[in-house]
Coordinates of C-alpha atoms and ligand atoms in Angstrom, one line a residue:
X1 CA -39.9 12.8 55.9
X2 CA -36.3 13.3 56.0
X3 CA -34.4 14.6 58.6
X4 CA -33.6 18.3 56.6
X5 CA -38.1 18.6 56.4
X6 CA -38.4 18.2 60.1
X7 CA -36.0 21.1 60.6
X8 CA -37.5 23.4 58.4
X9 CA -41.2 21.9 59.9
X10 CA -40.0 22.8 63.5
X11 CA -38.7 26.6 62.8
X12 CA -42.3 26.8 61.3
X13 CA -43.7 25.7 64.6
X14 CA -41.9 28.2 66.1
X15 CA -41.9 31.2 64.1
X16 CA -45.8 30.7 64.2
X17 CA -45.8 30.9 67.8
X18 CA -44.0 33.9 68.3
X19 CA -45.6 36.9 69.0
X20 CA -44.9 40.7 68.7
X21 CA -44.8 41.4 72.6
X22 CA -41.3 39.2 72.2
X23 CA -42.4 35.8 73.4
X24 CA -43.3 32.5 72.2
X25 CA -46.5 30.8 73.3
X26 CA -46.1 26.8 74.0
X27 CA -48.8 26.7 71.2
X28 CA -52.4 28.3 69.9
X29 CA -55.2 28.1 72.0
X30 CA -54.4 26.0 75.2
X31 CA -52.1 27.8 76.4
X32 CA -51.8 31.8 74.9
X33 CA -49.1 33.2 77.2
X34 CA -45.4 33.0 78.2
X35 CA -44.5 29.9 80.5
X36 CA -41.1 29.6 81.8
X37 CA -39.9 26.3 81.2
X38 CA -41.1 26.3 77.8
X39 CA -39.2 29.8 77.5
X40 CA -35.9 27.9 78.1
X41 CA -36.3 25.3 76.1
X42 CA -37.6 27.2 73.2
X43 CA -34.6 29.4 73.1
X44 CA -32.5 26.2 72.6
X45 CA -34.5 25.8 69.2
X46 CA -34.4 29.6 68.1
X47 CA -30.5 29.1 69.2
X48 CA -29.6 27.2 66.1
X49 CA -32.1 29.3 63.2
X50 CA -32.9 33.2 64.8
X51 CA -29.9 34.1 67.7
X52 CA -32.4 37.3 68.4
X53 CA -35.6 35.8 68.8
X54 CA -33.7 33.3 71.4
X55 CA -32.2 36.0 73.3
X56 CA -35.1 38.0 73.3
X57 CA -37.4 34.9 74.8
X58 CA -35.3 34.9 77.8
X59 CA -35.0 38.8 78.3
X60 CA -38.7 38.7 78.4
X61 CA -39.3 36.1 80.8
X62 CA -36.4 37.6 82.9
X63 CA -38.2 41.5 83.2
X64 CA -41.1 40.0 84.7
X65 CA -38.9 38.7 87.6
X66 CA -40.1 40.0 90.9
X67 CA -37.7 41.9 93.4
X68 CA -37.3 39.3 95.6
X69 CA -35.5 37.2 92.5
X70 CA -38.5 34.7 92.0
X71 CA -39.8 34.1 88.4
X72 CA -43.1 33.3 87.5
X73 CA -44.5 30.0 85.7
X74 CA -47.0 32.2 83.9
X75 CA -46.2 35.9 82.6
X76 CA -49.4 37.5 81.3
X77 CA -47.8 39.8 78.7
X78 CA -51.2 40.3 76.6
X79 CA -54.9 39.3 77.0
X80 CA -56.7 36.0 76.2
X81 CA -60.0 34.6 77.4
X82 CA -58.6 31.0 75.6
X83 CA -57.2 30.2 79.5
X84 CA -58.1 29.3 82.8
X85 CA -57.1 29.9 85.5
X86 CA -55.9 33.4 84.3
X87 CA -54.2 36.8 85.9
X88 CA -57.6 38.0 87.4
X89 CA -57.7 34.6 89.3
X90 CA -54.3 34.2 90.1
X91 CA -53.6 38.1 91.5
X92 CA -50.0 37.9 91.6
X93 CA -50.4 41.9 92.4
X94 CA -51.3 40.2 96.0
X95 CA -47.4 40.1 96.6
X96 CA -45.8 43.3 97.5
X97 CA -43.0 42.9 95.7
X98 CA -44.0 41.2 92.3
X99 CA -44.2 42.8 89.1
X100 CA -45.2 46.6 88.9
X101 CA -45.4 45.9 85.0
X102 CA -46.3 42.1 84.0
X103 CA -48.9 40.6 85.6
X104 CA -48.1 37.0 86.2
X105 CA -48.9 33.8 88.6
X106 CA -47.6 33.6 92.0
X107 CA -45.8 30.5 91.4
X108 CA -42.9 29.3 89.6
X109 CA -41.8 26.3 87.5
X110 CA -38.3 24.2 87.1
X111 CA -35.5 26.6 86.6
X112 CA -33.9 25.4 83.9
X113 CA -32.5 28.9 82.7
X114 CA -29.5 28.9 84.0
X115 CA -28.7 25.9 82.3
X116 CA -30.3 27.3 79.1
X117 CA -27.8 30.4 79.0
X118 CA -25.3 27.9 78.8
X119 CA -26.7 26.0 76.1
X120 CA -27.5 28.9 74.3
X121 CA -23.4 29.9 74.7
X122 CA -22.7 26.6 73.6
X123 CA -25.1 26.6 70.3
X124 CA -24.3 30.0 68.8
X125 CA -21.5 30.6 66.1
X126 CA -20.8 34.1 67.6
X127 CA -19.6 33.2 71.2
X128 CA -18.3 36.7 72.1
X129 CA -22.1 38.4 71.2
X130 CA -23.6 35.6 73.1
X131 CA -21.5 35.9 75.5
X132 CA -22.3 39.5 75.9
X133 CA -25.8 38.8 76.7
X134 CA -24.9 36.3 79.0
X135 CA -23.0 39.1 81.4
X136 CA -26.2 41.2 81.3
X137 CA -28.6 38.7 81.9
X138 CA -26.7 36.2 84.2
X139 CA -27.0 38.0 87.9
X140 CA -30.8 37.6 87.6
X141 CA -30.4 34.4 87.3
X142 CA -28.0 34.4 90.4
X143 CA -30.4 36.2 92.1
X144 CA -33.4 33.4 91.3
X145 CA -31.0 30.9 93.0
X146 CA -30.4 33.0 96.0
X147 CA -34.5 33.6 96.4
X148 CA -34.8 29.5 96.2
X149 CA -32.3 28.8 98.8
X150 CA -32.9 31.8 101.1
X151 CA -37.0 30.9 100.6
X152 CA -37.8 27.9 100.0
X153 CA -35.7 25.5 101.5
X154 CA -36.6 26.3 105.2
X155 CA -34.8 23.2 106.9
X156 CA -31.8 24.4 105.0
X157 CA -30.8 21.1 103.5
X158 CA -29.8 22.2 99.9
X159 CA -33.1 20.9 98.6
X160 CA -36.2 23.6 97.7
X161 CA -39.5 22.7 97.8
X162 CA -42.4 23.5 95.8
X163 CA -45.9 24.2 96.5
X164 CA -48.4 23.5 93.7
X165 CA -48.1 20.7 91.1
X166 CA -48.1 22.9 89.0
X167 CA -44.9 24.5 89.8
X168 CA -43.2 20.5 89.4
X169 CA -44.1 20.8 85.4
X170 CA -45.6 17.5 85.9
X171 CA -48.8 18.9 86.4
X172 CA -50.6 15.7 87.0
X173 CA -49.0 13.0 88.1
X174 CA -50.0 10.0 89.7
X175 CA -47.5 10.6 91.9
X176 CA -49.9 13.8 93.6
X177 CA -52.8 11.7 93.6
X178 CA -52.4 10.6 97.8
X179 CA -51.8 14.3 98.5
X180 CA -55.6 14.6 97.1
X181 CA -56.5 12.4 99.6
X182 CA -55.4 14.7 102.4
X183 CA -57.2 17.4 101.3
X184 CA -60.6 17.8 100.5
X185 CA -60.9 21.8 99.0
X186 CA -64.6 23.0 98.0
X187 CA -66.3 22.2 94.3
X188 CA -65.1 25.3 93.1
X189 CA -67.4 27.0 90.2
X190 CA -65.6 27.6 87.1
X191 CA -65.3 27.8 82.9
X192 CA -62.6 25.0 81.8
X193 CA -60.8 26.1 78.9
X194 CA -58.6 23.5 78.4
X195 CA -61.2 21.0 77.3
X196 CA -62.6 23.3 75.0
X197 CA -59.5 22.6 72.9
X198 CA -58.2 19.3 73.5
X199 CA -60.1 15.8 74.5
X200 CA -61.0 15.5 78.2
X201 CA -59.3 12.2 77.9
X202 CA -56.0 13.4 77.5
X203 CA -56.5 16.4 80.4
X204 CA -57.0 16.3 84.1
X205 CA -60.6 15.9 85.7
X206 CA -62.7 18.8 87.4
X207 CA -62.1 17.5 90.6
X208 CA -58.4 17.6 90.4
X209 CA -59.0 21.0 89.2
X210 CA -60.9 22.2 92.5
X211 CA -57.3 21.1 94.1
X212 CA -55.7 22.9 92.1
X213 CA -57.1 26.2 92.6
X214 CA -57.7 25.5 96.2
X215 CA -53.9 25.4 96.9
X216 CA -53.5 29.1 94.5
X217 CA -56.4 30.4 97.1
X218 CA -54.4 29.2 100.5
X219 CA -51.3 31.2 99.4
X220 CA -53.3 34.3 98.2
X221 CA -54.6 34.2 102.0
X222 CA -51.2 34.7 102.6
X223 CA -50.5 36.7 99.5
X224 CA -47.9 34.7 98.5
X225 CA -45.9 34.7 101.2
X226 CA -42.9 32.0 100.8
X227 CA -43.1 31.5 104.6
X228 CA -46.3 30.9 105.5
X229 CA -46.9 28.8 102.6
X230 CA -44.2 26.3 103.8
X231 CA -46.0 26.7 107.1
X232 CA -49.6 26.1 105.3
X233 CA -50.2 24.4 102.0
X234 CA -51.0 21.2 102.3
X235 CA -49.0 20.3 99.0
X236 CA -44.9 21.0 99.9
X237 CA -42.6 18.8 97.9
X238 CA -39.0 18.2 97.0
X239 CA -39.1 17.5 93.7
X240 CA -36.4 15.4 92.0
X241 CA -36.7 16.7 88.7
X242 CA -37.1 20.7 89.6
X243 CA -34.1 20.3 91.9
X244 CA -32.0 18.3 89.7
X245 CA -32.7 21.7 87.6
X246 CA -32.1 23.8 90.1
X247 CA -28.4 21.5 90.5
X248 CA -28.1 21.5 87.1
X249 CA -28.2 25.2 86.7
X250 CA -26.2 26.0 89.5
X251 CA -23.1 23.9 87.8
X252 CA -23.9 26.3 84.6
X253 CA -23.8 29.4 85.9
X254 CA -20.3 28.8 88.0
X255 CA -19.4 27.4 84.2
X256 CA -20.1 30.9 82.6
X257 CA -18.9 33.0 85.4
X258 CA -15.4 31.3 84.8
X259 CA -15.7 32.4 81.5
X260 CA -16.6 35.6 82.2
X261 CA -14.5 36.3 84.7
X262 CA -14.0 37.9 88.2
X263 CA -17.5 37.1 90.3
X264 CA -15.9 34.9 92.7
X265 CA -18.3 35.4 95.4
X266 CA -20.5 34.4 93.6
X267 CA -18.9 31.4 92.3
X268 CA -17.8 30.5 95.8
X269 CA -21.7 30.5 97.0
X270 CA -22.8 28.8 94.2
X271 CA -20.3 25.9 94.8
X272 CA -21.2 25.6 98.5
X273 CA -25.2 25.6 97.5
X274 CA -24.0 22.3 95.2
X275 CA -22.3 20.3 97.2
X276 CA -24.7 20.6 99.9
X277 CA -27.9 19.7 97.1
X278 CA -26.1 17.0 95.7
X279 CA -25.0 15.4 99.4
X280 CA -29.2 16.0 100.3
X281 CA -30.5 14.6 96.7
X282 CA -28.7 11.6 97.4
X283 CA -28.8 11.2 100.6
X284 CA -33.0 12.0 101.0
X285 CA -34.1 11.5 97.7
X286 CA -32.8 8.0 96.8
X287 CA -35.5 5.2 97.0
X288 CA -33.4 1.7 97.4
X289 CA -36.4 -0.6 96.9
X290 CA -37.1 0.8 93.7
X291 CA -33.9 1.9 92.4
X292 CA -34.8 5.8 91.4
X293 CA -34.6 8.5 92.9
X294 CA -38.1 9.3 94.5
X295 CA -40.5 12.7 95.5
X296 CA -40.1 13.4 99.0
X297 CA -43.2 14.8 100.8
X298 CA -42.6 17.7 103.2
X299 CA -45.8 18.3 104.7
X300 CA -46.8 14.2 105.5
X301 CA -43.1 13.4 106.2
X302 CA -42.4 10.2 103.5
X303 CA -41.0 9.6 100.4
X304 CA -43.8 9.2 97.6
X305 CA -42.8 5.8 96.1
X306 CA -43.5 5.6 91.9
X307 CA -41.3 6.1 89.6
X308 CA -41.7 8.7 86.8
X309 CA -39.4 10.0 84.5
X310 CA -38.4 12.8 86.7
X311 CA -36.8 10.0 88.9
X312 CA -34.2 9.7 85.6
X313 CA -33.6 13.5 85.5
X314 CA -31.3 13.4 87.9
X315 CA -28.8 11.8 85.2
X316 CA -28.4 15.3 83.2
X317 CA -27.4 17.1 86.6
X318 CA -24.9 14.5 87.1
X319 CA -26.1 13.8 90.4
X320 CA -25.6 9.9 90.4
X321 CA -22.1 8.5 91.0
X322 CA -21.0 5.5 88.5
X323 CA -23.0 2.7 90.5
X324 CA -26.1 5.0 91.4
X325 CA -26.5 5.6 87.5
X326 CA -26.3 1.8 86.5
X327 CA -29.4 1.4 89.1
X328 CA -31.0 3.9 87.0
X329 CA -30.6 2.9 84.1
X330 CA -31.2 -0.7 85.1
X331 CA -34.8 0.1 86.3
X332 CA -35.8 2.5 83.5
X333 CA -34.9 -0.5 81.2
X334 CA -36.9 -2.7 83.0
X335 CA -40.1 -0.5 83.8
X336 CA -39.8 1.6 80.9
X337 CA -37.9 -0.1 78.1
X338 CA -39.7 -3.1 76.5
X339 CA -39.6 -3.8 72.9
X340 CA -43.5 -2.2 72.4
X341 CA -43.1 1.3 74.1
X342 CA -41.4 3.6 72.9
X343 CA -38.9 5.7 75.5
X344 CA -39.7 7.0 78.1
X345 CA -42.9 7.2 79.6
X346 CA -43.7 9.8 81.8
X347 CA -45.1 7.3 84.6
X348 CA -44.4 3.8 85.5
X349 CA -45.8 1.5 82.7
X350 CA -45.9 -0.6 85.4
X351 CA -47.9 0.6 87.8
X352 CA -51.8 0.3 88.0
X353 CA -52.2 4.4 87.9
X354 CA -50.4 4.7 84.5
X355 CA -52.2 5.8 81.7
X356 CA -50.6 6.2 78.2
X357 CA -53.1 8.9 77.0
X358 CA -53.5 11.3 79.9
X359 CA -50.8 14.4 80.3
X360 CA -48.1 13.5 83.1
X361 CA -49.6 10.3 83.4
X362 CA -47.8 8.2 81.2
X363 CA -47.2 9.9 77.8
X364 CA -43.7 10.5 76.7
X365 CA -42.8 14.5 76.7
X366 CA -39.7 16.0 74.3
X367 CA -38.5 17.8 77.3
X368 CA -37.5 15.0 79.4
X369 CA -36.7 12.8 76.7
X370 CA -34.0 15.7 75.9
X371 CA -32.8 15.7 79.4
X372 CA -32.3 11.6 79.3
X373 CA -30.6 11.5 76.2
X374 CA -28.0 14.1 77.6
X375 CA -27.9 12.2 80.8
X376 CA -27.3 9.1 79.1
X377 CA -24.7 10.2 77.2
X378 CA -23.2 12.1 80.1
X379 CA -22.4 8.3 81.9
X380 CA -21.3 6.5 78.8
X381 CA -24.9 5.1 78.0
X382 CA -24.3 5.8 74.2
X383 CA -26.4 3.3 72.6
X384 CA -29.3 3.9 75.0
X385 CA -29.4 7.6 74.4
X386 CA -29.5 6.8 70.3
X387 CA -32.7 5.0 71.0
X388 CA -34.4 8.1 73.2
X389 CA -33.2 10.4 70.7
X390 CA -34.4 7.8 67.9
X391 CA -38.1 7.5 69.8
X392 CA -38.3 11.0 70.4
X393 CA -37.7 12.1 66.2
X394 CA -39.9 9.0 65.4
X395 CA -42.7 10.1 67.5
X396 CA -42.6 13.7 66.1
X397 CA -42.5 12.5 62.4
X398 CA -45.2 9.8 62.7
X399 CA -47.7 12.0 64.8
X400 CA -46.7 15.3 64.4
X401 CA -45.0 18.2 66.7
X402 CA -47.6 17.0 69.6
X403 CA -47.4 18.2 73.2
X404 CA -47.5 14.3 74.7
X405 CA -47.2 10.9 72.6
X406 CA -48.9 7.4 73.6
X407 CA -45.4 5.4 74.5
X408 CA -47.4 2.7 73.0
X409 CA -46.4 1.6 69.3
X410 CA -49.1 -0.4 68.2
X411 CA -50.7 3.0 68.5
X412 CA -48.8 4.3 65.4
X413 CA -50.2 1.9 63.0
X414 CA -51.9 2.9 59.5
X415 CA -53.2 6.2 59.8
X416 CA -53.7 6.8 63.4
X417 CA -51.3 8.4 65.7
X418 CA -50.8 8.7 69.6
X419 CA -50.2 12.3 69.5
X420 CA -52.0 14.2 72.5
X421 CA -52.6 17.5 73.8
X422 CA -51.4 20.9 71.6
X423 CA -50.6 20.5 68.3
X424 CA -47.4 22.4 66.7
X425 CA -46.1 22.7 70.3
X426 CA -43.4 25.0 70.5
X427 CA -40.8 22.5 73.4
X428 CA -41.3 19.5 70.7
X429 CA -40.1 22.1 67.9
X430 CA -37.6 23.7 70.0
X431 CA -35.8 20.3 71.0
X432 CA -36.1 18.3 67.8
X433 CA -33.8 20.6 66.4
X434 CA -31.1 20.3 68.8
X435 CA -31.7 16.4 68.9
X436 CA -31.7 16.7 64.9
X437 CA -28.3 19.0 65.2
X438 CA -26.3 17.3 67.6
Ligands
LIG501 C1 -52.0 24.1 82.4 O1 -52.8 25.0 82.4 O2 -52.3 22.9 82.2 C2 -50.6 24.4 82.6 O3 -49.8 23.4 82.2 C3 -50.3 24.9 83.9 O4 -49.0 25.3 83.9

C-alpha cells in the first residue's frame, strides 16, 4: 500500500464514523458515542481533509461542558444499547450543575483540547477562519483548566488527580492492578457489551469490571461531588500522562492567547499554573530507580513503580530538562526498544504483568505513539522518532486501522496480524494522517 492509499483509507475511517448529531464515534459497535480524547485527536485528522467536520467535533464536545467548566469522557448525544456502562448507569443528572441538555458520564478524560486547538491552528491553510473559531471556543477551555486546578488538585501542588481508571485513558493498566487489592467492591450483576464485539482476550475481566463500576457508584453517593470524592474513592491518582496533558495544554492556550491578543489575566494565571506543575511533575513524579517518570498514588501515599508509556509522555509537554530526557529515552530503549517489538508498548515488556494482546496492557496505541514521536523530536531524538512514526504506519498497513497492535513482530507474519480491539478506529485514522503529512 503506498503511502497516498493510506490517506485516502484513513479519511474513509473517518467519514464512516461520523455521524449526523456532529460527532465522530471512536468506531462501530464498541463504543457508539462521543469520547473526549478521541474527539481531539480526531479533529487533528479531519484538520488536514474537512476544516468543518474538525471544528464541529470540538464544538460538540465543548456544549456538553458542565457549569462548573468540567468536561465529560462520555457525551451521550444519541441512543445505543451496543454499550455498557451507559447514561442510565452513569446518571451524570446526579450533579447539579452538569448538563441540562447532553446527558453524559460524571467523569472526565486527558484534556488534550487545548493542545488540539492549537494543532488544529497550526494544520489549516486558512489561519484567520481558524483562528476565528479559536477566539469563540478557547475560554471554555480556560475555564476546564480553572475547574482542574480549583477541584481537583486539593493539596494545591500544580498536579490534579483523577478518580477512576477510566478517566487516565489507560483504562487497564497493570499499573491499577494493587489498587484492586485495596478494595474489594461487590460482584455486581450486569450485561457486558464489550465482549460481544471483540475477543475477551484482548478486554478486561468481569472482576475488574465490578471495580470499575464500584468506584462510578461511590461518587454517585456523593453525586459527583469533586470534594468528597478526593475525600472518598479509594482510587485518586496523579497521573503522568493526563497531567503532562493538562501541562501541555496549558503552554497552548497562553500560545493562542498571544496570538489573539489582550487576555492577559488569563495568560498571567495560566503561566503561574505551569510553573508550579512542571516544578511538582518533576519534583513528585520522577522515579530515579527506574528512570521514568512514575503514577503517584494519593489515597495509599507511594509512587506506583512500572513503567508504561505514559511515563514517556511527559516528553511532548516538554517537562524533562536535557539530562532528564536522555534518562528517558535511555530506558524506553532498553525496556521497550529491542530489535523484535515494535515501538512502544503500552506496558513494560519487561515486567511479569505485561501482556502484548490485552488493551493497556502492553499493546502499542496510535495516540501515544503520536505524542512520542513529537516528544522525540521536540529534544533532538530525530532518528528515534522516524522509527515510532515508521512502527506506527507499518502497524496500520500490515493489520489494519486497529484500536491496539501486538508490539510483537513475529506476530505479523504471512497472513496473520496483531491488530486488537475496534476495527477502522477513528484515533488510528485521525493520527496516521498527520504522521503521513508531516
Ligand atoms: C471502555 O468502555 O472501555 C471505554 O474505554 C471507557 O472509556
Amino acid at each position: 500500500m503506498d503511502k497516498r492509499n493510506l490517506i485516502e483509507e484513513a479519511e474513509k475511517v473517518l467519514n464512516n464514523n461520523f455521524q449526523k448529531e456532529g460527532f465522530t464515534i471512536p468506531c462501530e459497535g464498541l463504543y457508539p458515542f462521543q469520547w473526549k480524547w478521541d474527539s481531539g485527536f480526531i479533529a487533528i485528522g479531519y484538520a488536514y481533509f474537512d476544516v468543518a467536520k474538525s471544528k464541529k467535533e470540538i464544538t460538540t464536545l465543548l456544549d456538553a461542558q458542565w457549569e462548573n467548566g468540567f468536561i465529560p469522557h462520555i457525551v451521550f448525544h444519541t441512543d445505543s444499547d451496543t454499550y455498557f456502562p451507559g447514561p442510565d448507569f452513569h446518571k451524570s443528572e446526579l450533579h447539579p450543575q452538569s448538563s441540562r441538555e447532553f446527558r453524559s458520564t460524571g467523569m472526565t478524560q486527558p484534556p488534550i483540547t487545548g493542545f488540539i486547538l492549537e494543532e488544529m491552528h497550526r494544520i489549516v491553510e486558512d489561519k484567520e477562519d481558524m483562528l476565528s473559531f479559536v477566539k469563540s471556543h478557547i475560554d471554555r477551555v480556560y475555564k476546564n483548566h480553572e475547574y482542574f486546578y480549583g477541584q481537583r488538585d486539593p493539596r494545591n501542588e500544580g498536579l490534579v488527580y483523577i478518580y477512576h481508571n477510566w478517566e487516565s485513558g489507560t483504562d487497564n493498566s497493570p499499573m491499577w492492578d494493587d489498587i484492586w487489592k485495596t478494595m474489594n467492591p461487590p460482584e455486581y450483576e450486569f450485561e457486558r457489551r464489550d465482549t460481544t464485539h471483540v475477543d475477551p482476550s484482548q478486554r478486561p475481566s468481569k472482576r475488574e469490571y465490578d471495580h470499575y463500576l464500584h468506584i462510578i457508584e461511590i461518587a454517585k453517593n456523593h453525586n459527583y461531588d469533586d470534594k468528597a470524592i478526593a475525600e472518598t474513592s479509594p482510587f485518586l491518582i496523579q497521573d503522568p500522562l493526563f497531567n503532562a496533558m493538562l501541562i501541555k495544554s496549558n503552554e497552548s492556550l497562553i500560545n493562542l492567547y498571544e496570538v489573539i491578543g489582550g487576555h492577559s489575566n488569563k495568560i498571567d494565571q495560566l503561566r503561574i499554573w505551569q510553573r508550579k506543575s512542571i516544578r511538582s511533575f518533576n519534583e513528585k513524579l520522577f522515579n530515579n530507580e527506574l528512570g521514568v517518570y512514575v503514577h503517584y498514588d494519593l489515597r495509599n501515599e507511594k509512587q506506583i513503580s512500572f513503567v508504561s508509556s505514559s511515563s514517556f509522555a511527559p516528553l511532548f509537554a516538554g517537562i524533562p530538562d536535557i539530562d532528564k530526557a536522555k534518562v528517558l529515552v535511555n530506558t524506553m530503549l532498553e525496556r521497550f526498544g529491542g530489535e523484535d517489538k515494535y515501538l512502544c508498548a503500552s506496558f513494560d515488556p519487561a515486567n511479569e504483568r505485561f501482556n502484548p494482546k490485552k488493551y493497556w496492557r502492553g499493546p502499542v496505541w496510535i495516540n501515544l505513539n503520536w505524542m512520542l514521536y513529537y516528544g522525540l523530536k521536540k529534544y533532538g531524538y530525530d532518528e528515534l522518532a522516524k522509527r515510532v512514526k515508521n512502527d506506527s504506519v507499518e502497524l496500520i498497513d500490515k493489520a489494519g486501522f486497529y484500536e491496539y497492535f501486538d508490539p510483537r513482530k513475529n506476530m505479523y507474519k504471512n497472513m496473520e496480524h496483531g491488530g486488537y480491539g475496534g476495527r477502522n478506529f477513528s484515533w488510528s485514522a485521525a493520527l496516521l494522517i498527520d504522521l503521513l503529512k508531516d
